C-alpha cells in the first residue's frame, strides 16, 4: 500500500512513532490533519486512520515546521515554532497540543524556530533548529534550559528521530523498620527479648 494513496497530503512536517510502533503524521496547515499509521498484525502493510485536526491551546508562532517525539508513557512532545507542546493521542476527538514551555537559552526564552525534536537515551529532549547552519540543542525539562551542543553542518539534517523512550525517574524510596515496644513499653539499651514477649515495630517509608 502506497502512503500517497492512503493520505492525500504531501506536506507532513511532523511525524513520530510511539513505543507500541504506532506512527502519527501531522500535516503542515493551519488546522493540520492528523493520521494514525498502524502496521498490520500479520504480513506486510498498514492501516491509515484520520483522527481529526490538530488543535492548539496556544497558537504556535509557526505552523510550517516542527516534529513529534514520544515518551515512555505514550505522550507526544511536539515542537511548533519556538514552543514545546504535549499531546495525549489517546483522548477522543481532535488531538489537542497543550503548550508546556518556551525553552530557555542563556536564561532567556529562545527565539529559535524548531525543526526536529527527539528523546535521547539520557532522558533529555534534543532540538534541531530550522535555519542554516543547522545546530542541535539538548533540553533539560527539570530546569527548562537549552544547551547548545554542536553544529550538524551547513547542509546538515534538521530532522531528528527518537530511538529511546526514557521512562520517568523512579522514586528514591527507603524503608526503615525499628522496634518501638516490648510488652507495651519503650525498649532501652538494657531491654532483653525473650520467647513469648510481645514486640511492636514502627515501619517508616520515605520518598526522597
C-alpha atoms as a printed R data frame, in Angstrom:
    type eleno elety resid chain resno       x       y      z
1   ATOM     1    CA   UNK     A     1   0.000   0.000  0.000
2   ATOM     2    CA   UNK     A     2   1.495   3.329 -1.029
3   ATOM     3    CA   UNK     A     3   1.374   6.146  1.509
4   ATOM     4    CA   UNK     A     4   0.263   8.616 -1.148
5   ATOM     5    CA   UNK     A     5  -2.810   6.518 -1.911
6   ATOM     6    CA   UNK     A     6  -3.841   6.456  1.748
7   ATOM     7    CA   UNK     A     7  -3.057  10.082  2.659
8   ATOM     8    CA   UNK     A     8  -3.955  12.772  0.103
9   ATOM     9    CA   UNK     A     9  -1.436  15.259  1.586
10  ATOM    10    CA   UNK     A    10   2.221  15.602  0.645
11  ATOM    11    CA   UNK     A    11   3.232  18.157  3.309
12  ATOM    12    CA   UNK     A    12   3.707  16.206  6.566
13  ATOM    13    CA   UNK     A    13   6.412  18.048  8.536
14  ATOM    14    CA   UNK     A    14   5.649  16.474 11.920
15  ATOM    15    CA   UNK     A    15   5.858  12.732 12.445
16  ATOM    16    CA   UNK     A    16   6.706  10.301 15.215
17  ATOM    17    CA   UNK     A    17   6.272   6.725 16.396
18  ATOM    18    CA   UNK     A    18   5.187   5.699 19.887
19  ATOM    19    CA   UNK     A    19   6.565   2.826 21.983
20  ATOM    20    CA   UNK     A    20   3.982   0.438 20.512
21  ATOM    21    CA   UNK     A    21   5.127   1.066 16.958
22  ATOM    22    CA   UNK     A    22   2.118   3.222 16.053
23  ATOM    23    CA   UNK     A    23   3.020   6.191 13.889
24  ATOM    24    CA   UNK     A    24   1.458   9.651 13.739
25  ATOM    25    CA   UNK     A    25   1.714  12.062 10.819
26  ATOM    26    CA   UNK     A    26   0.676  15.700 11.171
27  ATOM    27    CA   UNK     A    27   0.106  17.944  8.171
28  ATOM    28    CA   UNK     A    28   1.584  21.427  7.997
29  ATOM    29    CA   UNK     A    29  -1.543  23.543  7.564
30  ATOM    30    CA   UNK     A    30  -3.341  25.905  9.944
31  ATOM    31    CA   UNK     A    31  -5.633  23.183 11.358
32  ATOM    32    CA   UNK     A    32  -3.493  20.203 10.336
33  ATOM    33    CA   UNK     A    33  -4.966  16.776  9.735
34  ATOM    34    CA   UNK     A    34  -3.527  14.024 11.935
35  ATOM    35    CA   UNK     A    35  -3.148  10.465 10.666
36  ATOM    36    CA   UNK     A    36  -2.553   7.345 12.743
37  ATOM    37    CA   UNK     A    37  -0.494   4.649 10.992
38  ATOM    38    CA   UNK     A    38  -0.808   1.101 12.353
39  ATOM    39    CA   UNK     A    39   1.098  -1.888 10.987
40  ATOM    40    CA   UNK     A    40  -0.926  -4.950 10.044
41  ATOM    41    CA   UNK     A    41  -0.856  -7.726 12.635
42  ATOM    42    CA   UNK     A    42   0.364 -10.191 10.015
43  ATOM    43    CA   UNK     A    43   2.040  -9.749  6.677
44  ATOM    44    CA   UNK     A    44   3.147  -6.554  5.010
45  ATOM    45    CA   UNK     A    45   1.200  -3.304  5.026
46  ATOM    46    CA   UNK     A    46  -0.550  -0.936  7.387
47  ATOM    47    CA   UNK     A    47  -3.817   0.815  8.042
48  ATOM    48    CA   UNK     A    48  -4.302   4.573  7.997
49  ATOM    49    CA   UNK     A    49  -6.828   6.479 10.090
50  ATOM    50    CA   UNK     A    50  -7.680  10.171 10.000
51  ATOM    51    CA   UNK     A    51  -8.102  11.003 13.701
52  ATOM    52    CA   UNK     A    52  -9.030  14.662 13.311
53  ATOM    53    CA   UNK     A    53  -7.461  18.079 13.048
54  ATOM    54    CA   UNK     A    54  -4.679  19.244 15.315
55  ATOM    55    CA   UNK     A    55  -5.795  21.876 17.835
56  ATOM    56    CA   UNK     A    56  -3.574  24.151 19.950
57  ATOM    57    CA   UNK     A    57  -4.453  25.653 23.324
58  ATOM    58    CA   UNK     A    58  -1.964  28.442 22.472
59  ATOM    59    CA   UNK     A    59  -1.363  29.233 18.807
60  ATOM    60    CA   UNK     A    60   2.197  28.396 17.717
61  ATOM    61    CA   UNK     A    61   4.469  31.057 16.301
62  ATOM    62    CA   UNK     A    62   4.961  28.979 13.151
63  ATOM    63    CA   UNK     A    63   2.766  26.269 11.646
64  ATOM    64    CA   UNK     A    64   5.151  25.018  8.984
65  ATOM    65    CA   UNK     A    65   7.993  23.469 10.969
66  ATOM    66    CA   UNK     A    66   8.271  21.123 13.925
67  ATOM    67    CA   UNK     A    67   8.388  17.482 14.933
68  ATOM    68    CA   UNK     A    68   6.998  14.918 17.411
69  ATOM    69    CA   UNK     A    69   8.786  12.647 19.895
70  ATOM    70    CA   UNK     A    70   7.089  10.162 22.226
71  ATOM    71    CA   UNK     A    71   7.979   9.458 25.849
72  ATOM    72    CA   UNK     A    72   7.704   6.159 27.725
73  ATOM    73    CA   UNK     A    73   4.169   6.966 28.894
74  ATOM    74    CA   UNK     A    74   2.983   7.376 25.305
75  ATOM    75    CA   UNK     A    75   2.605  11.160 25.309
76  ATOM    76    CA   UNK     A    76   3.688  13.065 22.225
77  ATOM    77    CA   UNK     A    77   6.008  16.063 22.627
78  ATOM    78    CA   UNK     A    78   5.561  18.414 19.709
79  ATOM    79    CA   UNK     A    79   7.766  21.310 18.701
80  ATOM    80    CA   UNK     A    80   5.994  24.045 16.754
81  ATOM    81    CA   UNK     A    81   7.587  27.393 16.060
82  ATOM    82    CA   UNK     A    82   9.524  28.355 19.196
83  ATOM    83    CA   UNK     A    83   7.394  26.409 21.683
84  ATOM    84    CA   UNK     A    84   7.045  22.887 23.045
85  ATOM    85    CA   UNK     A    85   3.634  21.216 23.368
86  ATOM    86    CA   UNK     A    86   2.369  17.909 24.759
87  ATOM    87    CA   UNK     A    87  -0.349  15.761 23.167
88  ATOM    88    CA   UNK     A    88  -2.336  12.872 24.607
89  ATOM    89    CA   UNK     A    89  -3.298  10.956 21.468
90  ATOM    90    CA   UNK     A    90  -5.412   8.504 23.490
91  ATOM    91    CA   UNK     A    91  -8.102  11.111 24.182
92  ATOM    92    CA   UNK     A    92 -11.163  11.110 21.907
93  ATOM    93    CA   UNK     A    93 -11.819  13.909 19.435
94  ATOM    94    CA   UNK     A    94  -9.372  16.189 17.692
95  ATOM    95    CA   UNK     A    95  -5.840  15.883 19.146
96  ATOM    96    CA   UNK     A    96  -5.039  18.923 21.313
97  ATOM    97    CA   UNK     A    97  -1.477  20.196 21.693
98  ATOM    98    CA   UNK     A    98  -1.115  21.785 25.140
99  ATOM    99    CA   UNK     A    99   1.705  24.310 25.372
100 ATOM   100    CA   UNK     A   100   4.277  23.352 28.011
101 ATOM   101    CA   UNK     A   101   7.069  25.872 27.673
102 ATOM   102    CA   UNK     A   102   9.194  28.134 25.535
103 ATOM   103    CA   UNK     A   103  12.671  26.705 26.194
104 ATOM   104    CA   UNK     A   104  15.240  28.993 27.785
105 ATOM   105    CA   UNK     A   105  18.597  29.726 26.208
106 ATOM   106    CA   UNK     A   106  21.090  31.542 28.446
107 ATOM   107    CA   UNK     A   107  18.254  32.228 30.872
108 ATOM   108    CA   UNK     A   108  16.002  33.894 28.299
109 ATOM   109    CA   UNK     A   109  13.104  32.478 26.240
110 ATOM   110    CA   UNK     A   110  14.589  31.205 22.989
111 ATOM   111    CA   UNK     A   111  13.500  32.766 19.703
112 ATOM   112    CA   UNK     A   112  14.732  29.773 17.688
113 ATOM   113    CA   UNK     A   113  12.256  28.142 15.322
114 ATOM   114    CA   UNK     A   114  12.484  24.379 15.796
115 ATOM   115    CA   UNK     A   115  12.547  21.743 13.079
116 ATOM   116    CA   UNK     A   116  13.240  18.481 14.909
117 ATOM   117    CA   UNK     A   117  12.776  17.068 18.413
118 ATOM   118    CA   UNK     A   118  13.771  13.670 19.818
119 ATOM   119    CA   UNK     A   119  14.465  11.922 23.110
120 ATOM   120    CA   UNK     A   120  17.996  10.740 23.809
121 ATOM   121    CA   UNK     A   121  18.959   7.784 25.973
122 ATOM   122    CA   UNK     A   122  19.936  10.265 28.701
123 ATOM   123    CA   UNK     A   123  16.259  11.166 29.132
124 ATOM   124    CA   UNK     A   124  16.646  14.649 27.665
125 ATOM   125    CA   UNK     A   125  14.930  16.130 24.675
126 ATOM   126    CA   UNK     A   126  17.080  17.238 21.770
127 ATOM   127    CA   UNK     A   127  16.078  20.041 19.414
128 ATOM   128    CA   UNK     A   128  17.361  20.914 15.957
129 ATOM   129    CA   UNK     A   129  16.904  24.448 14.670
130 ATOM   130    CA   UNK     A   130  15.095  25.333 11.453
131 ATOM   131    CA   UNK     A   131  17.801  27.516  9.931
132 ATOM   132    CA   UNK     A   132  21.184  27.153  8.284
133 ATOM   133    CA   UNK     A   133  23.769  26.437  9.521
134 ATOM   134    CA   UNK     A   134  21.847  23.843 11.493
135 ATOM   135    CA   UNK     A   135  22.655  23.108 15.133
136 ATOM   136    CA   UNK     A   136  21.215  20.883 17.789
137 ATOM   137    CA   UNK     A   137  20.494  21.605 21.441
138 ATOM   138    CA   UNK     A   138  19.775  19.456 24.480
139 ATOM   139    CA   UNK     A   139  16.861  20.450 26.707
140 ATOM   140    CA   UNK     A   140  16.627  19.780 30.431
141 ATOM   141    CA   UNK     A   141  12.938  19.551 31.372
142 ATOM   142    CA   UNK     A   142  13.812  19.972 35.067
143 ATOM   143    CA   UNK     A   143  15.340  23.431 34.557
144 ATOM   144    CA   UNK     A   144  13.767  24.474 31.251
145 ATOM   145    CA   UNK     A   145  17.226  25.305 29.883
146 ATOM   146    CA   UNK     A   146  18.700  24.560 26.468
147 ATOM   147    CA   UNK     A   147  22.366  23.760 25.972
148 ATOM   148    CA   UNK     A   148  23.964  24.430 22.593
149 ATOM   149    CA   UNK     A   149  25.630  21.134 21.666
150 ATOM   150    CA   UNK     A   150  27.094  21.184 18.170
151 ATOM   151    CA   UNK     A   151  26.559  22.120 14.553
152 ATOM   152    CA   UNK     A   152  25.214  19.430 12.250
153 ATOM   153    CA   UNK     A   153  26.904  21.063  9.234
154 ATOM   154    CA   UNK     A   154  25.912  23.832  6.860
155 ATOM   155    CA   UNK     A   155  23.663  21.438  4.966
156 ATOM   156    CA   UNK     A   156  23.065  19.018  7.817
157 ATOM   157    CA   UNK     A   157  19.761  17.375  8.558
158 ATOM   158    CA   UNK     A   158  17.417  19.422 10.709
159 ATOM   159    CA   UNK     A   159  15.114  16.490 11.461
160 ATOM   160    CA   UNK     A   160  15.573  14.080 14.360
161 ATOM   161    CA   UNK     A   161  14.252  10.614 15.176
162 ATOM   162    CA   UNK     A   162  13.719   9.140 18.637
163 ATOM   163    CA   UNK     A   163  15.291   5.765 19.252
164 ATOM   164    CA   UNK     A   164  14.736   5.730 23.002
165 ATOM   165    CA   UNK     A   165  11.636   6.118 25.151
166 ATOM   166    CA   UNK     A   166  13.094   7.140 28.515
167 ATOM   167    CA   UNK     A   167  10.975   6.100 31.470
168 ATOM   168    CA   UNK     A   168  10.174   8.639 34.201
169 ATOM   169    CA   UNK     A   169  12.704   8.674 37.017
170 ATOM   170    CA   UNK     A   170  11.893   6.148 39.714
171 ATOM   171    CA   UNK     A   171  11.312   7.383 43.252
172 ATOM   172    CA   UNK     A   172  14.249   7.004 45.630
173 ATOM   173    CA   UNK     A   173  12.279   5.057 48.228
174 ATOM   174    CA   UNK     A   174  13.723   3.962 51.573
175 ATOM   175    CA   UNK     A   175  12.146   1.776 54.253
176 ATOM   176    CA   UNK     A   176  13.197   1.697 57.921
177 ATOM   177    CA   UNK     A   177  11.893  -0.901 60.379
178 ATOM   178    CA   UNK     A   178  12.572  -0.296 64.085
179 ATOM   179    CA   UNK     A   179  11.484  -1.886 67.350
180 ATOM   180    CA   UNK     A   180   9.075   0.500 69.089
181 ATOM   181    CA   UNK     A   181   7.682  -1.501 72.034
182 ATOM   182    CA   UNK     A   182   8.440  -4.609 74.053
183 ATOM   183    CA   UNK     A   183   5.473  -5.816 76.096
184 ATOM   184    CA   UNK     A   184   3.871  -2.370 75.837
185 ATOM   185    CA   UNK     A   185   6.909  -0.361 76.905
186 ATOM   186    CA   UNK     A   186   9.569   1.523 75.001
187 ATOM   187    CA   UNK     A   187  12.759  -0.541 74.706
188 ATOM   188    CA   UNK     A   188  16.033   0.668 76.201
189 ATOM   189    CA   UNK     A   189  19.632  -0.430 75.850
190 ATOM   190    CA   UNK     A   190  19.086  -2.834 78.736
191 ATOM   191    CA   UNK     A   191  15.911  -4.437 77.318
192 ATOM   192    CA   UNK     A   192  16.198  -8.160 76.688
193 ATOM   193    CA   UNK     A   193  13.738 -10.011 74.475
194 ATOM   194    CA   UNK     A   194  12.572 -13.487 75.454
195 ATOM   195    CA   UNK     A   195  10.305 -16.062 73.905
196 ATOM   196    CA   UNK     A   196   6.681 -15.066 74.401
197 ATOM   197    CA   UNK     A   197   7.329 -11.300 74.552
198 ATOM   198    CA   UNK     A   198   5.019  -9.052 72.508
199 ATOM   199    CA   UNK     A   199   7.006  -6.939 70.046
200 ATOM   200    CA   UNK     A   200   5.698  -3.893 68.155
201 ATOM   201    CA   UNK     A   201   7.589  -2.403 65.213
202 ATOM   202    CA   UNK     A   202   7.462   1.002 63.530
203 ATOM   203    CA   UNK     A   203   7.888   0.992 59.750
204 ATOM   204    CA   UNK     A   204   8.718   4.282 58.018
205 ATOM   205    CA   UNK     A   205   8.605   4.835 54.220
206 ATOM   206    CA   UNK     A   206  10.423   7.873 52.836
207 ATOM   207    CA   UNK     A   207  10.201   9.126 49.252
208 ATOM   208    CA   UNK     A   208  13.291  11.282 48.717
